[in-house]
CSV table of C-alpha atoms in Angstrom, one decimal:
chain,number,residue,atom,x,y,z
A,21,MET,CA,-10.1,49.5,12.9
A,22,LEU,CA,-8.1,47.3,15.3
A,23,SER,CA,-6.4,48.9,18.2
A,24,GLU,CA,-2.7,48.4,18.8
A,25,LYS,CA,-3.5,46.0,21.6
A,26,GLU,CA,-5.8,43.9,19.3
A,27,LYS,CA,-3.2,43.9,16.5
A,28,ALA,CA,-0.6,42.6,18.9
A,29,ALA,CA,-2.9,39.9,20.2
A,30,LYS,CA,-3.8,38.9,16.7
A,31,ALA,CA,-0.1,38.7,15.7
A,32,PHE,CA,0.6,36.6,18.8
A,33,ARG,CA,-2.2,34.2,18.0
A,34,ASN,CA,-0.8,33.9,14.5
A,35,ASP,CA,2.7,33.2,15.8
A,36,ILE,CA,1.3,30.5,18.1
A,37,PHE,CA,-0.7,29.0,15.3
A,38,ASN,CA,2.3,28.9,13.0
A,39,LEU,CA,4.5,27.5,15.7
A,40,LEU,CA,2.0,24.7,16.3
A,41,LEU,CA,1.7,24.1,12.5
A,42,ILE,CA,5.5,23.9,12.2
A,43,ILE,CA,5.7,21.3,15.0
A,44,ARG,CA,2.8,19.3,13.4
A,45,ILE,CA,4.5,19.3,10.0
A,46,LEU,CA,7.9,18.4,11.5
A,47,THR,CA,6.3,15.5,13.4
A,48,ASN,CA,4.5,14.3,10.3
A,49,SER,CA,7.7,14.7,8.2
A,50,LEU,CA,9.6,12.5,10.6
A,51,ARG,CA,6.9,9.9,10.6
A,52,LEU,CA,6.8,9.9,6.8
A,53,LEU,CA,10.5,9.6,6.6
A,54,ILE,CA,10.7,6.7,9.0
A,55,SER,CA,7.8,4.9,7.3
A,56,ALA,CA,9.5,5.4,3.9
A,57,LYS,CA,12.9,4.2,5.2
A,58,LEU,CA,11.5,1.2,7.0
A,59,TYR,CA,8.5,0.1,5.0
A,60,VAL,CA,8.3,1.6,1.5
A,61,ARG,CA,12.0,1.5,0.6
A,62,SER,CA,11.9,1.1,-3.1
A,63,ARG,CA,8.5,-0.6,-3.4
A,64,ILE,CA,6.4,2.0,-5.2
A,65,ASP,CA,3.2,-0.1,-4.6
A,66,ARG,CA,3.7,0.5,-0.9
A,67,LEU,CA,3.5,4.3,-1.2
A,68,LYS,CA,0.6,5.9,0.3
A,69,LEU,CA,-0.1,9.1,-1.6
A,70,THR,CA,-2.2,11.7,0.1
A,71,PRO,CA,-4.9,13.7,-1.8
A,72,VAL,CA,-4.7,17.5,-2.1
A,73,THR,CA,-6.0,19.1,1.0
A,74,THR,CA,-5.8,22.4,2.9
A,75,LYS,CA,-4.7,20.7,6.2
A,76,TYR,CA,-1.6,22.9,6.5
A,77,SER,CA,-3.3,26.2,5.8
A,78,THR,CA,-1.3,29.3,6.5
A,79,ASP,CA,0.0,32.4,4.7
A,80,LYS,CA,2.2,31.9,1.6
A,81,ALA,CA,5.4,33.3,3.2
A,82,THR,CA,5.1,30.9,6.2
A,83,LYS,CA,4.5,28.0,3.8
A,84,ALA,CA,7.6,28.9,1.8
A,85,LYS,CA,9.7,29.1,5.0
A,86,ILE,CA,8.4,25.7,6.2
A,87,ILE,CA,9.2,24.0,2.9
A,88,LYS,CA,12.6,25.6,2.9
A,89,GLY,CA,13.3,24.4,6.5
A,90,ILE,CA,12.0,20.9,5.8
A,91,ASP,CA,14.1,20.7,2.6
A,92,SER,CA,17.2,21.8,4.5
A,93,LEU,CA,16.6,19.2,7.2
A,94,LEU,CA,16.1,16.5,4.5
A,95,ALA,CA,19.4,17.4,2.9
A,96,MET,CA,21.3,16.6,6.1
A,97,PRO,CA,23.9,13.9,5.6
A,98,VAL,CA,22.8,12.1,8.7
A,99,LEU,CA,19.9,10.6,6.6
A,100,GLY,CA,22.3,8.7,4.4
A,101,SER,CA,23.0,9.3,0.8
A,102,ARG,CA,21.2,6.4,-0.8
A,103,ARG,CA,17.8,7.3,-2.2
A,104,ARG,CA,17.9,10.6,-0.5
A,105,CYS,CA,16.1,12.3,-3.4
A,106,PHE,CA,13.3,9.7,-3.0
A,107,TYR,CA,12.8,10.3,0.7
A,108,ARG,CA,13.0,14.1,0.2
A,109,SER,CA,10.4,14.0,-2.6
A,110,TYR,CA,8.2,11.7,-0.7
A,111,VAL,CA,8.0,13.8,2.4
A,112,LEU,CA,7.7,17.1,0.5
A,113,PHE,CA,5.0,15.5,-1.7
A,114,HIS,CA,2.8,15.0,1.3
A,115,ILE,CA,3.5,18.4,2.8
A,116,LEU,CA,2.9,20.3,-0.4
A,117,ARG,CA,-0.3,18.4,-1.1
A,118,ASN,CA,-1.6,19.2,2.4
A,119,MET,CA,-0.8,22.8,1.6
A,120,GLY,CA,-3.1,22.6,-1.4
A,121,LEU,CA,-0.6,22.1,-4.2
A,122,ASN,CA,-1.4,19.4,-6.7
A,123,VAL,CA,2.1,18.0,-7.0
A,124,SER,CA,3.2,14.8,-8.7
A,125,LEU,CA,6.0,12.4,-7.9
A,126,ASN,CA,8.4,11.7,-10.7
A,127,ILE,CA,10.9,8.8,-10.9
A,128,GLY,CA,13.6,8.6,-13.6
A,129,MET,CA,16.0,5.8,-14.3
A,130,ARG,CA,18.9,5.4,-16.7
A,131,HIS,CA,21.5,2.8,-17.1
A,132,MET,CA,25.1,3.4,-17.8
A,133,GLY,CA,25.4,0.8,-20.6
A,134,GLY,CA,26.8,-2.7,-20.5
A,135,ASN,CA,26.8,-4.3,-17.1
A,136,GLN,CA,27.1,-1.1,-15.2
A,137,TYR,CA,24.7,-0.1,-12.5
A,138,SER,CA,21.7,2.1,-13.0
A,139,ARG,CA,21.2,5.6,-11.8
A,140,GLY,CA,18.0,7.3,-10.9
A,141,HIS,CA,16.4,10.4,-9.5
A,142,CYS,CA,13.2,11.3,-7.9
A,143,TRP,CA,11.6,14.8,-8.0
A,144,LEU,CA,8.4,16.7,-7.8
A,145,SER,CA,6.4,18.6,-10.3
A,146,GLU,CA,3.3,20.7,-10.4
A,147,ASN,CA,1.2,20.7,-13.6
A,148,ASP,CA,4.2,19.1,-15.5
A,149,ARG,CA,6.5,21.9,-14.2
A,150,THR,CA,9.5,20.7,-12.3
A,151,ILE,CA,9.7,22.2,-8.8
A,152,LEU,CA,12.2,22.4,-6.0
A,153,GLU,CA,15.1,21.4,-8.2
A,154,MET,CA,18.3,23.3,-9.1
A,155,PHE,CA,18.4,21.6,-12.5
A,156,ASP,CA,15.6,20.3,-14.6
A,157,PRO,CA,15.8,16.5,-14.4
A,158,LEU,CA,13.9,16.2,-17.7
A,159,GLU,CA,17.2,17.1,-19.4
A,160,VAL,CA,18.6,13.8,-18.1
A,161,TYR,CA,15.3,11.8,-18.1
A,162,PRO,CA,13.5,13.1,-21.1
A,163,HIS,CA,11.4,10.0,-22.0
A,164,LYS,CA,8.1,9.8,-20.2
A,165,LEU,CA,7.1,6.2,-19.9
A,166,ASN,CA,3.8,6.4,-18.1
A,167,LYS,CA,1.7,8.2,-15.6
A,168,THR,CA,-0.1,6.1,-13.1
A,169,ASP,CA,-3.5,6.9,-11.6
A,170,ARG,CA,-1.6,7.6,-8.4
A,171,ASP,CA,0.1,10.7,-9.7
A,172,ILE,CA,3.5,9.0,-10.1
A,173,ASN,CA,5.2,9.7,-13.4
A,174,PHE,CA,8.0,7.3,-14.7
A,175,TYR,CA,10.7,8.5,-16.9
A,176,MET,CA,13.6,6.9,-18.8
A,177,GLY,CA,16.9,8.7,-19.0
A,178,LEU,CA,19.7,9.0,-21.5
A,179,LYS,CA,22.7,6.8,-21.2
A,180,GLU,CA,25.7,8.2,-19.4
A,181,ASP,CA,27.2,11.2,-21.2
A,182,VAL,CA,29.8,13.6,-20.0
A,183,ASN,CA,27.7,16.5,-21.1
A,184,LEU,CA,24.8,15.3,-19.0
A,185,ARG,CA,26.9,15.4,-15.9
A,186,ARG,CA,27.6,19.1,-16.6
A,187,HIS,CA,23.9,19.7,-17.3
A,188,LYS,CA,24.7,21.1,-20.7
A,189,SER,CA,22.1,23.8,-21.0
A,190,SER,CA,22.7,24.9,-17.4
A,191,PHE,CA,18.9,25.3,-17.1
A,192,ILE,CA,18.5,26.5,-13.5
A,193,LEU,CA,15.0,26.7,-12.1
A,194,GLN,CA,13.9,29.7,-10.1
A,195,GLU,CA,16.6,30.7,-7.6
A,196,ASP,CA,13.9,31.5,-5.1
A,197,ARG,CA,12.2,28.2,-5.6
A,198,TYR,CA,10.5,28.1,-2.3
A,199,SER,CA,8.5,31.3,-2.3
A,200,ASN,CA,7.7,30.9,-6.0
A,201,LEU,CA,5.9,27.7,-5.2
A,202,PHE,CA,2.9,29.5,-3.8
A,203,GLN,CA,2.7,32.3,-6.3
A,204,PRO,CA,-0.4,32.5,-8.5
A,205,LYS,CA,0.2,30.9,-11.9
A,206,PHE,CA,-1.5,31.8,-15.2
A,207,GLY,CA,-3.6,34.5,-13.4
A,208,GLN,CA,-5.2,31.9,-11.1
A,209,GLU,CA,-4.9,32.1,-7.3
A,210,VAL,CA,-3.5,29.1,-5.7
A,211,LYS,CA,-6.0,27.8,-3.1
A,212,ALA,CA,-4.5,28.4,0.4
B,29,MET,CA,5.1,-24.2,-16.7
B,30,PRO,CA,6.3,-25.5,-20.1
B,31,VAL,CA,6.6,-23.1,-23.0
B,32,GLU,CA,4.7,-24.6,-25.9
B,33,PRO,CA,5.6,-23.9,-29.6
B,34,ASP,CA,2.2,-22.6,-30.6
B,35,ALA,CA,1.6,-20.5,-27.6
B,36,THR,CA,1.5,-16.7,-27.6
B,37,TYR,CA,2.2,-14.4,-24.8
B,38,THR,CA,1.5,-10.8,-23.8
B,39,HIS,CA,2.4,-8.5,-21.0
B,40,THR,CA,0.4,-8.3,-17.8
B,41,GLU,CA,-1.9,-5.4,-17.0
B,42,ASN,CA,0.5,-3.6,-14.6
B,43,ILE,CA,3.2,-3.4,-17.3
B,44,THR,CA,4.0,-0.7,-19.8
B,45,TRP,CA,6.8,-0.7,-22.3
B,46,ARG,CA,8.3,1.6,-24.8
B,47,ASP,CA,11.1,1.8,-27.3
B,48,VAL,CA,13.5,4.4,-25.9
B,49,ASN,CA,16.7,5.2,-27.8
B,50,ASP,CA,16.3,2.0,-29.8
B,51,GLU,CA,16.0,0.1,-26.6
B,52,VAL,CA,13.1,-1.8,-25.1
B,53,VAL,CA,12.2,-0.5,-21.6
B,54,VAL,CA,9.7,-2.5,-19.6
B,55,LEU,CA,8.2,-0.8,-16.5
B,56,ASP,CA,6.3,-2.6,-13.8
B,57,LEU,CA,3.9,0.2,-12.7
B,58,LYS,CA,3.1,-1.7,-9.5
B,59,SER,CA,6.5,-2.2,-8.1
B,60,GLY,CA,8.2,0.7,-10.0
B,61,GLU,CA,10.9,-1.7,-11.4
B,62,TYR,CA,12.5,-1.0,-14.7
B,63,TYR,CA,13.7,-3.7,-17.1
B,64,THR,CA,16.0,-3.3,-20.0
B,65,MET,CA,17.3,-6.2,-22.1
B,66,ASN,CA,20.0,-7.2,-24.5
B,67,GLN,CA,19.5,-7.4,-28.3
B,68,THR,CA,18.2,-10.9,-28.3
B,69,GLY,CA,15.8,-10.1,-25.5
B,70,GLN,CA,14.5,-7.0,-27.3
B,71,CYS,CA,13.9,-9.1,-30.5
B,72,ILE,CA,12.0,-11.7,-28.5
B,73,TRP,CA,10.0,-9.1,-26.6
B,74,ARG,CA,8.9,-7.1,-29.7
B,75,ALA,CA,8.0,-10.3,-31.5
B,76,LEU,CA,5.9,-11.6,-28.6
B,77,MET,CA,4.1,-8.2,-28.4
B,78,GLU,CA,3.3,-8.5,-32.1
B,79,GLY,CA,1.4,-11.7,-31.3
B,80,LYS,CA,3.9,-14.1,-32.7
B,81,THR,CA,4.0,-17.7,-31.5
B,82,VAL,CA,7.0,-19.2,-29.7
B,83,ASP,CA,7.9,-21.1,-32.9
B,84,GLN,CA,7.7,-17.9,-34.9
B,85,VAL,CA,9.8,-16.0,-32.4
B,86,LYS,CA,12.4,-18.8,-32.4
B,87,ASP,CA,12.6,-18.6,-36.2
B,88,LEU,CA,13.0,-14.8,-36.0
B,89,VAL,CA,15.9,-15.3,-33.5
B,90,LEU,CA,17.5,-17.8,-35.9
B,91,GLU,CA,17.2,-15.4,-38.8
B,92,ARG,CA,18.6,-12.3,-36.9
B,93,PHE,CA,21.3,-13.9,-34.8
B,94,GLN,CA,23.8,-16.5,-35.8
B,95,VAL,CA,22.9,-19.2,-33.3
B,96,GLU,CA,22.2,-22.9,-33.3
B,97,LYS,CA,18.5,-24.0,-33.6
B,98,ASP,CA,18.6,-25.5,-30.1
B,99,LYS,CA,20.2,-22.5,-28.6
B,100,ALA,CA,17.6,-20.2,-30.2
B,101,LEU,CA,14.8,-22.3,-28.7
B,102,THR,CA,16.4,-22.4,-25.3
B,103,ASP,CA,16.9,-18.6,-25.3
B,104,VAL,CA,13.3,-18.0,-26.2
B,105,GLU,CA,12.0,-20.4,-23.6
B,106,GLU,CA,14.3,-19.1,-20.9
B,107,PHE,CA,13.3,-15.5,-21.7
B,108,ILE,CA,9.6,-16.3,-21.5
B,109,SER,CA,9.9,-18.3,-18.3
B,110,GLY,CA,12.0,-15.6,-16.7
B,111,MET,CA,9.5,-12.9,-17.6
B,112,MET,CA,6.6,-15.1,-16.4
B,113,ASP,CA,8.4,-15.6,-13.1
B,114,LYS,CA,8.7,-11.9,-12.7
B,115,GLY,CA,5.0,-11.5,-13.5
B,116,LEU,CA,5.6,-9.5,-16.6
B,117,LEU,CA,4.2,-12.0,-19.2
B,118,TYR,CA,1.3,-14.3,-19.3
B,119,ARG,CA,0.1,-16.8,-21.9
B,120,THR,CA,-2.8,-15.7,-24.0
B,121,GLU,CA,-5.8,-18.0,-24.4
B,122,LYS,CA,-6.5,-19.5,-27.8
B,123,LEU,CA,-9.8,-18.2,-29.4
């Protein structure tokens, strides 16, 4: 049995560890974001995709809080609106992989018909399950074109349709999409 | 590089393509670029992927679309040259 003093010391050590981890993840996120903005841009072949590791190992609740925090930061308008989903997915892809989740990067494109411009979206999935999205992009990008050996999936979307803008089935993914990320699935414990 | 009448072409290794909503979608897996094409382009692409020669593709375009013979040939040649410039097509060797 730990004494109150030992418990407090352990909690303090944990807090310091988590604080350092958050600083490390934030620094890495910033580095990834800058490299994506300056170097990768829209060149998929320039993407450096990290393997699944346990580099950012901590308890599930802290992981969920970190992802939520990073996601909120990435949603800030200061980052610009063009390709925001790509930069968000790219940064979160790296963080989640380093937290032990085998996530894939998904890219969907659809054109608006005629000479109109194309639209696209980038999102993450884990074992073909869309994660961290309010709406399932597979409703708009249902045709899977290919999966590369670099864990990038390409999808083709439907042409512009008023119903698509409204997300006709209103399929909303888990409201608590951050904490659910690290819950065990199908009876298996997610490696921390 | 000139496009010869008896030549056949196929897509490069880093390319995948599919019919989606009656439309040909070509994806460059390396760069992540998507290509869609008009009706004539789709007809030419499908025919080339079936292993048809440039001459056969031209005949097919003539049959399906109401165009002059010269125009059909120019369209096919321009399509192939454009796709080769983008690194999507290459000429297959004769056996």
